[in-house]
Backbone as a ProteinNet text record, in pm:
[ID]
protein_1_A
[PRIMARY]
MFQKILVPTDGSQKALEAVKLASAMAKVYDSEIVILSVFRHHSMMERSFSMAGIAKRTESLDETLSAYAKEIVEEGKAIARKEGVVKIKGIVRGGQVAKQILSYAKKSEIDLIVIGSQGQGDLSGYLLGGVSHKVVGLAKCPVLVV
[TERTIARY]
-860.9	-672.7	-637.2	-698.3	-650.6	-771.9	-819.4	-891.7	-890.1	-775.1	-691.9	-606.5	-647	-560.6	-473.7	-360.7	-338.9	-265.9	-307	-274.7	-205.1	-88.4	-14.1	-11.2	-56.6	-47.8	-14.7	82.3	99.3	31.1	-97.1	-126.7	-17.6	67.4	120.3	86.8	102.3	38.1	31.7	151.3	158.4	143.2	99.2	36	-108.1	-182.2	-335.2	-357.9	-252.7	-245.4	-271.1	-193.1	-222.9	-319.7	-430.2	-535.4	-623.2	-599.8	-683.8	-702.6	-563.7	-518.9	-515.4	-545.1	-581.7	-734.8	-789.1	-935.5	-978.6	-965.3	-999.6	-963.4	-850.9	-844.6	-914	-970.5	-1054.5	-1187.4	-1208.4	-1338.8	-1364.2	-1241.8	-1224.8	-1208	-1178.8	-1118.6	-1224.4	-1330.2	-1426.1	-1318.6	-1241.1	-1083	-1196.2	-1160.2	-1160.7	-1008.7	-1063	-914.5	-881.2	-805.3	-706.2	-616.8	-630.7	-599.1	-544.2	-464.4	-320	-241.1	-229.6	-139.4	-82.1	62.4	192.9	200.4	198.3	243.2	377.7	451.8	626	604.9	637.1	624.1	733.8	711	823.3	938.3	1015.3	1171.1	1180.2	1275.5	1324.2	1380.4	1413.4	1485.2	1337.4	1253.3	1091.1	1064	1061.6	1025.4	1088.6	1211.6	1292.3	1295.5	1254.3	1178.5	1058	997.2	830.3	840.8	944.1	994.3	1042.2	1135.5	1219.2	1114.4	984.4	833.3	913.1	985.8	1039.2	889.1	917.5	732.8	625.5	534.3	388.3	327.9	277.3	208	202.6	382.7	440.8	381	325.2	250.8	157	105.8	-38.9	59.8	182.2	181	187.6	196	164	0.3	-58.1	-274.9	-253.2	-154.5	-184.8	-136.4	-60.9	-5.8	-54.1	-155.5	-229.2	-374.4	-419.8	-532.8	-526.6	-371.9	-367.3	-345	-286.4	-299.6	-457.5	-534.2	-749.3	-709	-693.9	-709.5	-700.6	-573.6	-518.8	-581.6	-589.2	-706	-828.6	-891.4	-1058.5	-1054.8	-961.6	-911	-887.6	-818.6	-809.1	-981.4	-974.8	-1132	-1236.3	-1250.7	-1304.4	-1306.9	-1170.5	-1097.3	-1144.2	-1095.5	-1181.5	-1348.1	-1407.5	-1600.7	-1594.9	-1532.1	-1557.1	-1529.6	-1435.5	-1419	-1499.1	-1551.4	-1635.9	-1651.9	-1519	-1515.1	-1624.4	-1657.6	-1771	-1685.4	-1613.6	-1557.5	-1378.8	-1410.2	-1324.5	-1266.8	-1160.2	-1144.4	-1018.7	-1029.2	-888.5	-848.1	-729.5	-627	-520.4	-480.3	-353	-315	-180.8	-57.9	37.6	92.4	194.8	385	445.1	552.8	692.7	731.4	816.5	757.9	769.7	671.7	665.7	755	789.4	787.3	811.6	811.3	628.5	568	413	368	406.6	326.9	361.5	477.7	487.3	416.3	446.1	384.6	255.5	155.3	15.1	-24.1	31.1	56.9	52.6	168.1	154.5	24.2	28.1	-92.1	-240.4	-283.5	-372.3	-394.8	-337.2	-310.9	-343.7	-288.1	-244.3	-239	-293.1	-279.3	-175.4	-209.5	-153.1	-113.4	37.3	12.5	1.6	-17.3	-18.8	65.9	146.6	261	308.9	279	337.7	549.7	534.8	703	792.1	747.5	746.3	665.3	712.7	633.9	624.5	622.1	626.1	773.6	802.8	913.4	1026.9	1022.4	1134.4	1238.6	1287.1	1416.7	1388.6	1368.5	1313.2	1502.1	1442.6	1587.6	1592.9	1537.4	1494.8	1461.5	1454.7	1362.7	1260.4	1313.9	1231.7	1221.5	1142.4	1180.8	1202.9	1263	1282.4	1182.6	1077.2	945.2	927.9	918.4	858.5	972.9	1096.8	1233	1212.9	1192.6	1194.1	1063.7	927.3	831.1	843.9	927.7	928.5	1047.2	1128.5	1232.2	1187.5	1130.6	1087.3	951.4	852	744.1	707	655.4	607.7	516.2	400	330.4	352	261.7	340.2	261.7	385.3	397.2	391.3	297.9	302.1	264.2	457.5	470.6	407	345.3	278.8	369.3
-935.3	-946.2	-1053.2	-1066.2	-1138.8	-1221.8	-1378.7	-1448.4	-1492.1	-1545.1	-1625	-1546.8	-1488.4	-1406.2	-1547.1	-1565.7	-1656.6	-1554.3	-1554.1	-1478.3	-1605	-1607.4	-1707.2	-1636.5	-1743.2	-1610.3	-1738.1	-1669.4	-1754.1	-1653	-1592.9	-1486.1	-1413.6	-1345.2	-1202.1	-1112.2	-1046.4	-854.3	-841.4	-863.6	-816.8	-899.2	-1038.7	-1139.9	-1104.5	-1024.5	-1003.7	-841	-810.7	-692.5	-707.5	-815.7	-902.1	-908.6	-1010.7	-1014.8	-953.8	-790.2	-713.3	-641	-634.4	-578	-662.6	-770.1	-875.8	-909.9	-856.6	-880.3	-717.7	-625.3	-490.4	-519.6	-573.7	-603	-694.1	-827.5	-882.7	-854.8	-743.6	-687.1	-638.3	-531.2	-483.2	-563.1	-697.6	-760.1	-907.4	-917.9	-965.3	-1152.8	-1125.2	-1280.7	-1324.2	-1452.8	-1605.8	-1544.4	-1571.8	-1526.4	-1675.6	-1705.7	-1886.6	-1817.8	-1826.6	-1800.1	-1960.6	-1946	-2088	-2054.8	-2147.9	-2171.4	-2287.8	-2318	-2387.8	-2396.8	-2552.5	-2597.2	-2644.6	-2637.6	-2703.7	-2824.7	-2982.1	-3105.3	-3091.7	-3216	-3157.5	-3231.3	-3211.8	-3289.9	-3389.8	-3467.1	-3613.4	-3586.3	-3499.9	-3528.1	-3515.3	-3483.5	-3476.3	-3589	-3651.4	-3783.2	-3857	-3898.4	-3989.6	-3955.1	-3842.6	-3857	-3924.2	-3879.1	-3930.9	-4096.7	-4187.9	-4324.2	-4355.6	-4258	-4301.3	-4299.1	-4206.7	-4206.8	-4064.7	-4002.5	-3891.2	-3784.9	-3757.9	-3670	-3748.6	-3682.6	-3754.7	-3715.2	-3791.1	-3775.3	-3652.4	-3666.4	-3625.3	-3674.7	-3784.9	-3859.2	-3766.1	-3705.3	-3562.4	-3415.4	-3368.9	-3258.6	-3152.1	-3304.1	-3224.9	-3204.1	-3292.1	-3264.3	-3123.9	-3103.4	-2958.3	-2841.6	-2903.3	-2744	-2739.7	-2818.7	-2806.5	-2793.4	-2765.6	-2726.6	-2572.7	-2576.8	-2424.2	-2353.5	-2329.4	-2304.9	-2304.1	-2451.8	-2458.9	-2295.6	-2242.9	-2112.8	-2037.2	-2001.2	-1897.6	-1872.4	-1974.5	-1972.6	-1917.6	-1945.3	-1928	-1750.6	-1717.8	-1594.2	-1495.5	-1555.2	-1488.8	-1490.6	-1566.4	-1617.1	-1504.3	-1463.6	-1367.1	-1226.6	-1250.1	-1066.7	-1089.6	-1153.9	-1144.9	-1131	-1187.8	-1148.8	-1026.1	-1018.1	-846.9	-765.6	-760.8	-675.8	-673.1	-762.9	-761	-917.5	-967.4	-1096.7	-1204.5	-1283.3	-1312.5	-1480.5	-1458.4	-1640.4	-1621.6	-1736.2	-1764.3	-1912.3	-1920.7	-2029.7	-2093.2	-2180.9	-2157.8	-2316.7	-2313	-2480.7	-2493.8	-2549.2	-2586.1	-2688.1	-2666.5	-2794	-2753.8	-2886.1	-2927.4	-2952.8	-2911.5	-2870.3	-2747.7	-2739.2	-2649.1	-2531.3	-2412.5	-2335.8	-2296	-2216.6	-2114.4	-2274.8	-2357.3	-2464.8	-2500.1	-2490.9	-2553.4	-2412.4	-2301.7	-2214.4	-2173.7	-2217.5	-2219.5	-2319.7	-2472.6	-2558.4	-2544.2	-2460	-2444.6	-2378.1	-2242.9	-2099.4	-2237.2	-2276.3	-2362.9	-2396.4	-2542.9	-2660.9	-2543	-2462.9	-2412.3	-2277	-2292.3	-2142.4	-1986.6	-1997.5	-1886.5	-1756.2	-1604.6	-1562.6	-1417.2	-1445.4	-1325.7	-1381.1	-1330.7	-1408.3	-1221.1	-1203.4	-1120.7	-1157.9	-1174	-1164	-1083.6	-1092.1	-1003.6	-1017.1	-913.6	-918.1	-978.9	-968.4	-1070.4	-1186.4	-1279.2	-1328.2	-1325.1	-1473.7	-1488.9	-1541.2	-1592.5	-1673.1	-1567	-1475.4	-1414.2	-1307.3	-1277.7	-1197.2	-1045.9	-952.6	-824.8	-775.3	-675.9	-655.7	-660.8	-751.4	-761.6	-683.6	-654.9	-607.2	-680.3	-794.4	-896.5	-1005.6	-1138.5	-1221.5	-1357.6	-1484.8	-1573.5	-1658.8	-1654.3	-1664.5	-1616.9	-1507	-1409.2	-1369.7	-1364.9	-1350.7	-1490.9	-1581.8	-1689.1	-1722.1	-1693.7	-1694.2	-1597.6	-1480.9	-1298.7	-1390.9	-1411.8	-1490.6	-1660.2	-1709.9	-1826.9	-1889	-1747.2	-1712.6	-1718.5	-1791.6	-1795.6	-1701.2	-1665.1	-1503.5	-1419.5	-1284.6	-1183.9	-1204.2	-1139.7	-1154.3	-1006.3	-917.7	-805.8	-854.8	-781.4	-793.6	-711.6	-693.6	-622.9	-557.3
-2352.7	-2333.1	-2247.5	-2162	-2000	-1989	-2050.4	-2012.9	-1844.7	-1851.8	-1728.6	-1598.6	-1538.9	-1431.5	-1302.8	-1281.3	-1213.8	-1061.6	-980	-840.3	-769.8	-744.3	-658.1	-508.6	-388.2	-315.1	-141.2	-70.9	50.7	166	126.4	268.3	315.7	188.9	278.7	218.5	321.6	274.5	99.3	49.1	-77	-179.6	-181.6	-215.6	-222.9	-86.5	-71.4	-200.4	-186.6	-254.7	-369.4	-406.1	-595.9	-579.3	-486.8	-515	-564.6	-520	-522.2	-641.5	-673	-825	-943.2	-911.1	-1004.7	-1042.7	-910.5	-951.6	-992.7	-998.4	-1026.3	-1190	-1231.3	-1395.2	-1429.7	-1348.3	-1383.4	-1416.7	-1348.2	-1369.7	-1499.8	-1524.2	-1651.6	-1777.5	-1795.9	-1878.9	-1860.7	-1794.9	-1779.7	-1738	-1661.4	-1672.2	-1576.3	-1577.9	-1427.1	-1336.6	-1228.5	-1152.9	-1087.8	-1069	-997.2	-966	-794.1	-684.3	-627.5	-654.2	-618.3	-503.1	-405.5	-308.7	-293.3	-272.4	-270.1	-192.1	-117.4	11.4	7.9	70.9	22.7	104	66.4	142.2	244.5	382.7	433.5	409.8	475.8	431.4	455.9	399.3	458.5	598.9	637.8	803	910.8	828	938	929.4	765.5	739.2	789	861.4	921.4	1068.6	1099.5	1257.4	1301.9	1172.9	1197.6	1227.4	1151.5	1113	1273.5	1299.9	1447.9	1578.8	1563.2	1680.5	1729.1	1671.8	1743	1764.2	1687.8	1580.5	1644.2	1659.2	1691.4	1547.3	1464.5	1351.8	1268.9	1223	1133.7	973.6	974.8	892.5	836.3	876.2	859.2	863.2	856.9	820.1	691.7	573.5	465.8	462.7	538.5	560.7	577.4	727.9	758.2	734.4	599.6	527.9	435.3	419.3	254.5	352.4	415.4	499.6	538.7	550.2	561.4	429.3	355.2	200.7	145.5	187.1	153.7	222.5	303.8	412.6	310.9	255	235.4	53.3	46	-129.9	-107.5	-26.6	59.9	76.3	143.5	193.7	56.7	-40.5	-188.6	-251.4	-250.6	-319.8	-259	-155.7	-63.3	-118.2	-88	-177.2	-299.2	-349.6	-497.1	-521	-423.9	-403.5	-440.7	-284.9	-208.3	-373.7	-427.5	-542.8	-661.7	-648.4	-749.1	-901.5	-848.3	-955.2	-967.5	-1034.6	-1083.6	-1091.5	-1226.5	-1263.1	-1120.9	-1008	-969.7	-923	-917.2	-842.9	-814.1	-712.4	-567.2	-633.3	-642.8	-607.4	-540.3	-520.9	-369.3	-414.9	-458.3	-483.6	-393.7	-358.6	-300.2	-387	-332.8	-426.5	-416.9	-527.3	-497.7	-515.4	-471.6	-505.7	-665.7	-737.8	-825	-927.5	-917.9	-995.8	-1018.3	-940.2	-938.3	-1020.3	-982.1	-1014	-1176.2	-1256.2	-1321.6	-1452.9	-1390.2	-1428.6	-1432.8	-1354.5	-1372.1	-1474.3	-1444	-1569.8	-1741	-1727.6	-1858.8	-1920.3	-1791.7	-1819.5	-1890.4	-1782.3	-1800.5	-1908.2	-1935.1	-2090.2	-2015.4	-1879.2	-1808	-1900.1	-1911.1	-1981.5	-1906.5	-1792.4	-1723.3	-1569	-1499.2	-1354.4	-1291.3	-1187.3	-1084.6	-937.4	-897.7	-777.7	-732.5	-588.7	-481.4	-510.3	-476	-468.9	-402.6	-274.3	-133.8	-66.8	-87.2	33.1	193.5	217.8	365.5	438.2	313.4	318.9	258.5	212.7	143.8	291.3	264.4	331.9	337.4	411.6	362.2	342	240.7	215.6	34.3	3.3	-152.3	-250.8	-354.2	-390.8	-486.1	-522	-579.4	-429.3	-421.2	-370.6	-445.5	-353.4	-467.7	-570	-524.3	-580.8	-688.5	-696.3	-793.1	-884.9	-841.4	-910.9	-1034.9	-978.2	-1058.4	-1172.9	-1102.9	-1180.9	-1316.2	-1269.7	-1354.8	-1506.9	-1397.6	-1540.5	-1628.8	-1587.9	-1653.7	-1715.3	-1669.2	-1706	-1842.2	-1935.4	-2059.6	-2087.2	-1994.7	-1992	-1931.8	-1958.8	-1885.3	-1699.2	-1643.4	-1541.9	-1462.3	-1399	-1276.1	-1176.2	-1111.5	-961.1	-880.7	-798.4	-690.3	-580.6
[MASK]
++++++++++++++++++++++++++++++++++++++++++++++++++++++++++++++++++++++++++++++++++++++++++++++++++++++++++++++++++++++++++++++++++++++++++++++++++

C-alpha cells in the first residue's frame, strides 16, 4: 500500500513523533522511509552584509545550516532504526521548505507524507503550522499530520 513514506523533519517534537509513527507504519507495510530536512538559504540582506565585510564567514552560513539539517536527518534515521525499520534514506535540501517537500514527494513518487503539525518555526496557538498546512493543501499523495 505505502511503498515510500516521506517524513519531513526539522527536529521539533512533533516531527520526531511523525518519525516514530511513520516507522510503525513502515514496519507494517514493509515500506521505505525517507527522512527529509530542508534548510532555508540565508537572505539577501545577510549576503549583502557578508559582501560588506560586516559578518565573518557568512559565505559558510548555508554550509552551517546544511550541516545542522544533516544532524536532524541522522537523528530521524536513528529513531527509525531503533523502531525496527530497515529501509531508510536521508535527504537534505535547501530552499523554501514546503516547496522542497512537495517537489521531492512528486519527483520520488512518494505514497504517503507523515508530517508534524507544528515545527520549530511555527507560532504556537495554530492548529496547523504554515508548512504542514501548505503540504496538506498541495500534496498529490495522502498526508498524515501528527
